[in-house]
Short mmCIF file of C-alpha atoms and ligand atoms in Angstrom, two decimals:
data_model
loop_
_atom_site.label_atom_id
_atom_site.label_comp_id
_atom_site.label_asym_id
_atom_site.label_seq_id
_atom_site.Cartn_x
_atom_site.Cartn_y
_atom_site.Cartn_z
CA UNK A 171 85.71 -29.84 28.78
CA UNK A 172 89.26 -31.19 28.10
CA UNK A 173 89.97 -31.07 24.45
CA UNK A 174 92.50 -34.55 24.50
CA UNK A 175 90.45 -37.53 22.88
CA UNK A 176 90.01 -40.37 25.20
CA UNK A 177 89.48 -43.76 22.89
CA UNK A 178 94.04 -43.57 21.59
CA UNK A 179 92.88 -44.38 18.18
CA UNK A 180 92.99 -48.21 16.72
CA UNK A 181 91.78 -49.68 21.01
CA UNK A 182 89.56 -51.11 19.66
CA UNK A 183 89.78 -54.50 20.26
CA UNK A 184 88.28 -57.93 19.86
CA UNK A 185 90.22 -57.87 23.06
CA UNK A 186 87.93 -55.27 24.62
CA UNK A 187 84.85 -57.58 23.09
CA UNK A 188 86.54 -60.28 25.54
CA UNK A 189 86.67 -57.94 28.34
CA UNK A 190 83.57 -57.88 28.81
CA UNK A 191 81.81 -61.30 27.73
CA UNK A 192 82.16 -61.92 31.81
CA UNK A 193 79.05 -62.93 33.51
CA UNK A 194 79.11 -59.92 35.81
CA UNK A 195 74.71 -57.98 35.88
CA UNK A 196 76.66 -54.74 33.44
CA UNK A 197 74.29 -51.80 33.47
CA UNK A 198 71.44 -51.29 31.11
CA UNK A 199 71.21 -47.61 31.27
CA UNK A 200 75.07 -45.57 31.80
CA UNK A 201 74.10 -42.03 32.74
CA UNK A 202 76.56 -40.02 30.30
CA UNK A 203 77.56 -36.39 31.74
CA UNK A 204 79.75 -34.47 29.73
CA UNK A 205 79.72 -31.43 28.53
CA UNK A 206 82.32 -31.61 25.53
CA UNK A 207 80.04 -33.01 23.04
CA UNK A 208 81.98 -34.98 21.37
CA UNK A 209 83.15 -36.78 24.25
CA UNK A 210 79.93 -37.79 25.39
CA UNK A 211 79.53 -39.25 22.28
CA UNK A 212 82.42 -41.23 22.00
CA UNK A 213 81.41 -42.45 25.80
CA UNK A 214 77.98 -42.95 24.44
CA UNK A 215 79.19 -45.29 20.87
CA UNK A 216 80.94 -47.27 23.46
CA UNK A 217 78.29 -47.92 25.97
CA UNK A 218 75.96 -48.48 22.77
CA UNK A 219 78.02 -51.05 20.98
CA UNK A 220 78.00 -53.35 24.24
CA UNK A 221 74.20 -52.84 24.81
CA UNK A 222 74.05 -50.73 27.11
CA UNK A 223 71.64 -47.34 26.47
CA UNK A 224 74.15 -44.53 26.55
CA UNK A 225 71.39 -41.55 28.52
CA UNK A 226 73.65 -38.33 27.46
CA UNK A 227 73.47 -35.01 29.37
CA UNK A 228 75.77 -31.57 30.12
CA UNK A 229 75.55 -30.24 32.71
CA UNK A 230 75.50 -30.96 36.11
CA UNK A 231 72.44 -29.52 37.06
CA UNK A 232 70.69 -31.78 34.30
CA UNK A 233 71.55 -35.22 35.82
CA UNK A 234 69.11 -34.85 38.82
CA UNK A 235 66.41 -34.70 36.68
CA UNK A 236 67.34 -37.31 34.57
CA UNK A 237 68.36 -39.90 36.94
CA UNK A 238 65.31 -39.36 38.24
CA UNK A 239 62.82 -40.05 34.59
CA UNK A 240 65.72 -42.71 33.75
CA UNK A 241 66.46 -44.73 36.38
CA UNK A 242 70.43 -45.31 35.26
CA UNK A 243 72.51 -48.44 36.76
CA UNK A 244 75.09 -46.50 36.19
CA UNK A 245 77.29 -42.58 35.46
CA UNK A 246 79.62 -41.50 33.70
CA UNK A 247 80.32 -38.45 34.87
CA UNK A 248 83.12 -35.79 34.14
CA UNK A 249 84.37 -33.51 36.98
CA UNK A 250 84.51 -30.33 35.02
CA UNK A 251 81.32 -29.33 33.89
CA UNK A 252 79.56 -25.40 32.94
CA UNK A 253 77.50 -25.38 35.66
CA UNK A 254 78.83 -27.25 38.81
CA UNK A 255 81.96 -29.78 39.26
CA UNK A 256 81.61 -33.09 39.12
CA UNK A 257 82.30 -33.22 42.92
CA UNK A 258 79.43 -32.26 44.78
CA UNK A 259 77.02 -33.27 41.46
CA UNK A 260 78.64 -37.08 43.04
CA UNK A 261 78.01 -36.11 46.93
CA UNK A 262 75.27 -35.08 46.67
CA UNK A 263 74.05 -38.52 44.78
CA UNK A 264 75.42 -40.30 47.82
CA UNK A 265 74.44 -38.29 50.12
CA UNK A 266 70.63 -38.44 49.33
CA UNK A 267 69.04 -42.68 49.81
CA UNK A 268 67.18 -43.05 46.66
CA UNK A 269 70.36 -42.58 44.14
CA UNK A 270 73.02 -43.44 46.96
CA UNK A 271 73.35 -47.19 45.77
CA UNK A 272 73.77 -45.72 41.54
CA UNK A 273 77.38 -47.08 40.78
CA UNK A 274 79.47 -43.27 40.08
CA UNK A 275 82.34 -43.55 37.89
CA UNK A 276 84.68 -39.93 37.88
CA UNK A 277 85.88 -39.55 34.21
CA UNK A 278 88.69 -36.49 34.38
CA UNK A 279 90.95 -35.49 32.44
CA UNK A 280 92.96 -34.73 35.82
CA UNK A 281 95.39 -37.12 37.45
CA UNK A 282 96.92 -36.77 40.79
CA UNK A 283 96.67 -37.75 44.11
CA UNK A 284 94.38 -35.13 45.33
CA UNK A 285 91.89 -35.34 42.60
CA UNK A 286 91.42 -38.98 43.46
CA UNK A 287 90.72 -37.79 47.19
CA UNK A 288 88.63 -35.77 46.74
CA UNK A 289 86.57 -38.47 44.47
CA UNK A 290 86.82 -40.43 47.08
CA UNK A 291 85.80 -38.19 49.32
CA UNK A 292 82.86 -38.16 47.81
CA UNK A 293 81.87 -41.71 48.02
CA UNK A 294 82.73 -42.68 43.59
CA UNK A 295 83.18 -45.61 42.35
CA UNK A 296 85.10 -45.94 40.43
CA UNK A 297 88.15 -43.52 38.40
CA UNK A 298 88.67 -43.30 34.55
CA UNK A 299 90.97 -40.43 34.01
CA UNK A 300 91.38 -39.21 30.15
CA UNK A 301 92.60 -40.40 27.74
CA UNK A 302 91.15 -44.20 27.95
CA UNK A 303 91.33 -46.76 26.38
CA UNK A 304 87.82 -49.14 26.28
CA UNK A 305 89.24 -51.64 28.53
CA UNK A 306 89.48 -49.06 30.65
CA UNK A 307 85.73 -47.15 30.09
CA UNK A 308 84.93 -51.60 30.66
CA UNK A 309 86.70 -52.79 33.00
CA UNK A 310 86.22 -49.09 35.23
CA UNK A 311 82.43 -49.97 34.86
CA UNK A 312 83.08 -53.14 35.71
CA UNK A 313 84.76 -52.96 39.17
CA UNK A 314 81.96 -50.64 39.53
CA UNK A 315 78.95 -53.20 39.67
CA UNK A 316 80.90 -55.63 40.86
CA UNK A 317 80.65 -52.63 44.40
CA UNK A 318 77.08 -52.25 43.80
CA UNK A 319 75.95 -56.48 43.00
CA UNK A 320 78.42 -56.32 46.25
CA UNK A 321 76.25 -53.33 48.35
CA UNK A 322 73.09 -55.52 47.31
CA UNK A 323 73.96 -58.76 48.73
CA UNK A 324 75.97 -57.24 51.54
CA UNK A 325 74.93 -54.33 52.61
CA UNK A 326 77.82 -51.49 54.00
CA UNK A 327 79.59 -53.95 56.64
CA UNK A 328 82.19 -53.10 59.18
CA UNK A 329 82.73 -51.00 61.43
CA UNK A 330 84.02 -47.86 63.44
CA UNK A 331 85.14 -46.83 66.56
CA UNK A 332 85.42 -43.16 67.44
CA UNK A 333 87.02 -41.98 70.51
CA UNK A 334 86.57 -38.25 71.11
CA UNK A 335 86.67 -35.42 74.33
CA UNK A 336 84.60 -35.66 76.14
CA UNK A 337 82.17 -32.09 74.92
CA UNK A 338 78.92 -31.36 73.80
CA UNK A 339 79.55 -30.15 70.12
CA UNK A 340 82.62 -33.72 69.41
CA UNK A 341 79.23 -35.93 70.29
CA UNK A 342 77.31 -33.81 67.96
CA UNK A 343 79.44 -33.65 65.56
CA UNK A 344 80.46 -37.40 64.80
CA UNK A 345 76.30 -37.88 65.67
CA UNK A 346 75.61 -36.22 62.31
CA UNK A 347 78.61 -37.23 60.92
CA UNK A 348 77.32 -40.72 61.12
CA UNK A 349 74.03 -39.81 60.14
CA UNK A 350 76.23 -40.06 56.33
CA UNK A 351 77.06 -43.69 56.81
CA UNK A 352 73.34 -44.23 57.64
CA UNK A 353 72.01 -43.45 54.24
CA UNK A 354 74.11 -46.05 53.25
CA UNK A 355 72.00 -48.39 55.05
CA UNK A 356 67.75 -49.27 54.86
CA UNK A 357 67.05 -47.33 57.79
CA UNK A 358 64.73 -45.63 57.59
CA UNK A 359 64.83 -41.00 57.85
CA UNK A 360 62.45 -41.77 61.33
CA UNK A 361 65.03 -44.64 62.08
CA UNK A 362 68.10 -42.70 61.75
CA UNK A 363 66.43 -39.52 63.68
CA UNK A 364 65.47 -41.42 66.80
CA UNK A 365 68.72 -43.33 66.72
CA UNK A 366 71.03 -39.65 66.77
CA UNK A 367 68.06 -38.50 69.00
CA UNK A 368 69.34 -42.00 71.09
CA UNK A 369 73.02 -41.78 70.88
CA UNK A 370 72.94 -37.91 71.81
CA UNK A 371 71.03 -38.86 75.40
CA UNK A 372 73.65 -41.64 76.43
CA UNK A 373 75.89 -39.44 75.46
CA UNK A 374 75.27 -36.89 77.14
CA UNK A 375 75.16 -39.45 80.10
CA UNK A 376 78.38 -39.88 79.71
CA UNK A 377 79.58 -37.27 79.03
CA UNK A 378 77.90 -35.59 82.50
CA UNK A 379 77.55 -38.43 85.16
CA UNK A 380 80.39 -41.18 83.57
CA UNK A 381 82.73 -38.08 83.56
CA UNK A 382 81.70 -35.36 85.67
CA UNK A 383 82.29 -33.40 81.97
CA UNK A 384 85.84 -33.79 82.02
CA UNK A 385 86.32 -32.87 78.35
CA UNK A 386 89.77 -34.94 78.62
CA UNK A 387 88.38 -38.34 79.36
CA UNK A 388 87.70 -39.90 76.23
CA UNK A 389 85.08 -40.83 75.79
CA UNK A 390 83.99 -44.48 73.33
CA UNK A 391 81.23 -44.71 70.20
CA UNK A 392 81.92 -47.47 67.81
CA UNK A 393 78.51 -47.84 65.11
CA UNK A 394 79.68 -51.57 63.79
CA UNK A 395 76.39 -52.30 60.99
CA UNK A 396 75.79 -55.68 58.90
CA UNK A 397 73.26 -57.56 57.75
CA UNK A 398 70.09 -57.02 59.92
CA UNK A 399 71.23 -54.03 62.53
CA UNK A 400 73.81 -51.20 64.08
CA UNK A 401 75.04 -51.50 66.90
CA UNK A 402 76.21 -48.39 68.98
CA UNK A 403 78.36 -48.79 71.77
CA UNK A 404 78.62 -46.08 74.33
CA UNK A 405 81.38 -46.34 76.67
CA UNK A 406 83.05 -43.62 79.56
CA UNK A 407 85.52 -44.09 82.17
CA UNK A 408 83.64 -43.48 84.81
CA UNK A 409 82.55 -46.05 87.61
CA UNK A 410 79.28 -46.72 86.48
CA UNK A 411 76.18 -47.09 87.89
CA UNK A 412 73.33 -49.68 88.45
CA UNK A 413 70.74 -49.03 86.17
CA UNK A 414 67.96 -51.46 88.32
CA UNK A 415 68.80 -48.49 91.22
CA UNK A 416 68.28 -44.96 90.38
CA UNK A 417 64.93 -43.80 92.02
CA UNK A 418 65.95 -40.35 90.59
CA UNK A 419 64.93 -41.63 87.03
CA UNK A 420 61.31 -41.72 85.07
CA UNK A 421 60.57 -45.53 84.06
CA UNK A 422 57.98 -47.12 82.39
CA UNK A 423 55.64 -48.01 85.29
CA UNK A 424 55.53 -44.94 87.33
CA UNK A 425 57.36 -41.81 84.31
CA UNK A 426 56.93 -39.43 86.98
CA UNK A 427 57.42 -39.66 90.11
CA UNK A 428 60.95 -39.67 90.41
CA UNK A 429 60.30 -36.04 90.16
CA UNK A 430 59.70 -35.95 93.65
CA UNK A 431 62.64 -37.39 94.12
CA UNK A 432 65.03 -35.30 92.82
CA UNK A 433 63.01 -32.45 93.99
CA UNK A 434 63.74 -33.75 97.20
CA UNK A 435 68.22 -34.47 96.39
CA UNK A 436 68.16 -31.46 95.01
CA UNK A 437 69.68 -32.64 91.46
CA UNK A 438 68.26 -30.70 88.05
CA UNK A 439 65.12 -31.04 86.35
CA UNK A 440 65.15 -34.93 84.12
CA UNK A 441 65.79 -37.96 84.38
CA UNK A 442 64.11 -39.26 81.68
CA UNK A 443 66.97 -39.95 78.79
CA UNK A 444 66.96 -43.84 79.40
CA UNK A 445 63.18 -44.54 79.07
CA UNK A 446 63.48 -42.61 76.21
CA UNK A 447 66.33 -44.26 74.40
CA UNK A 448 65.65 -47.51 75.70
CA UNK A 449 61.35 -46.67 73.30
CA UNK A 450 63.76 -46.04 70.34
CA UNK A 451 65.52 -49.23 70.22
CA UNK A 452 65.18 -53.09 69.82
CA UNK A 453 67.94 -53.87 72.66
CA UNK A 454 69.15 -51.56 74.76
CA UNK A 455 71.25 -53.34 77.77
CA UNK A 456 74.10 -52.20 79.86
CA UNK A 457 77.52 -53.80 80.90
CA UNK A 458 77.52 -54.82 84.43
CA UNK A 459 79.68 -51.86 85.75
CA UNK A 460 77.11 -49.45 83.35
CA UNK A 461 80.20 -47.40 82.74
CA UNK A 462 79.18 -49.15 78.93
CA UNK A 463 75.84 -48.88 76.47
CA UNK A 464 74.66 -51.36 73.79
CA UNK A 465 72.00 -50.08 71.64
CA UNK A 466 70.84 -51.40 68.68
CA UNK A 467 68.81 -50.46 65.93
CA UNK A 468 67.19 -53.74 63.73
CA UNK A 469 66.75 -53.09 60.42
CA UNK A 470 62.56 -52.51 58.57
CA UNK A 471 62.37 -56.05 56.98
CA UNK A 472 61.25 -55.27 52.72
N1 ATP B 717 77.10 -42.99 81.85
C1 ATP B 717 77.05 -43.41 82.95
N2 ATP B 717 77.52 -43.29 84.05
C2 ATP B 717 77.07 -43.52 85.91
N3 ATP B 717 76.18 -42.65 86.00
C3 ATP B 717 75.19 -42.81 84.74
C4 ATP B 717 75.72 -43.13 83.26
N4 ATP B 717 74.78 -43.19 83.32
C5 ATP B 717 72.75 -42.49 83.21
N5 ATP B 717 73.51 -42.43 84.88
C6 ATP B 717 72.44 -42.63 86.22
O1 ATP B 717 70.99 -42.53 86.21
C7 ATP B 717 70.12 -41.71 85.63
C8 ATP B 717 68.96 -42.16 84.77
O2 ATP B 717 69.82 -41.10 83.62
P1 ATP B 717 68.74 -39.65 82.69
O3 ATP B 717 69.38 -40.03 81.66
O4 ATP B 717 67.85 -41.10 82.41
O5 ATP B 717 68.46 -39.46 83.28
P2 ATP B 717 69.62 -38.27 83.12
O6 ATP B 717 70.55 -37.99 82.92
O7 ATP B 717 69.13 -37.73 84.55
O8 ATP B 717 68.02 -36.31 83.35
P3 ATP B 717 67.83 -35.90 81.53
O9 ATP B 717 68.46 -37.60 81.12
O10 ATP B 717 66.67 -36.51 81.55
O11 ATP B 717 68.74 -34.46 81.38
C9 ATP B 717 71.80 -40.54 85.58
O12 ATP B 717 70.55 -38.75 86.52
C10 ATP B 717 72.46 -40.75 86.69
O13 ATP B 717 72.90 -41.04 87.89
MG1 MG B 718 70.47 -38.42 80.44
#
């Protein structure tokens, strides 16, 4: 949409060639998304000159079909498109498990902090501001490919902690938010659904039994991802309990016997949460006190 030239005259140098002479795997197919034909063509010839195959599209909606059919190794995405904006397209690509590992470089004439931040928020892997030199373009491509190979080797690693108010809606929101993170792991849709269910059950217990529904008590959720698994720890501030002494809860051996106990004690219907959660994760354990539960889901091997 912009009329600014993207390459300044005289900047196509031998240095550009050397820059690319490294050993990083470079993309084979590069999807170029820009409604400005000139810009699109220039980008195409630049990547072509580096032995990459350009795939040119001129509108946001064409991206998804092109991605499905041509399976690009990298996407150069203009921010201002006629039918939609690059952020929306990028976000959609990054939320889809089929496409979220394709590096996306946002290409734009806008260069302010706000836009960069939005780019980061939608998961873009690079940002290129017009006008740019070939060296800058290739440096951005290299960096994005670096991210890609790093990601392929190690996956998403790290740990996030949340201290939330003890309210079911906050628990629900955090859980939903985290499913975006799961999409970057090899977990299947089914496993993600199971894991979300387990967090709701165990977080629900922390709120109801650990905190006796006092919303002011902070509930701590820890999500840890490594190469093989995701570990979720849910900790409450309550007195804990002894998980081997809950006659009012179901067990694998006797899934309904506890119902009479609950009836006698005048406890609401239920008592299935822990049994259900145990069946949906690969490891399930409480700390000694009983106010912290650790849940592990291992990634499927391919
Ligand atoms: N964080 C916790 N702190 C204290 N007690 C707990 C905690 N989590 C579970 N419990 C005890 O374990 C029992 C069994 O929990 P479980 O989730 O299996 O059933 P429930 O919460 O009673 O009912 P349901 O989950 O089916 O609605 C609870 O009734 C409670 O007594
Ligand atoms: Mg429960």
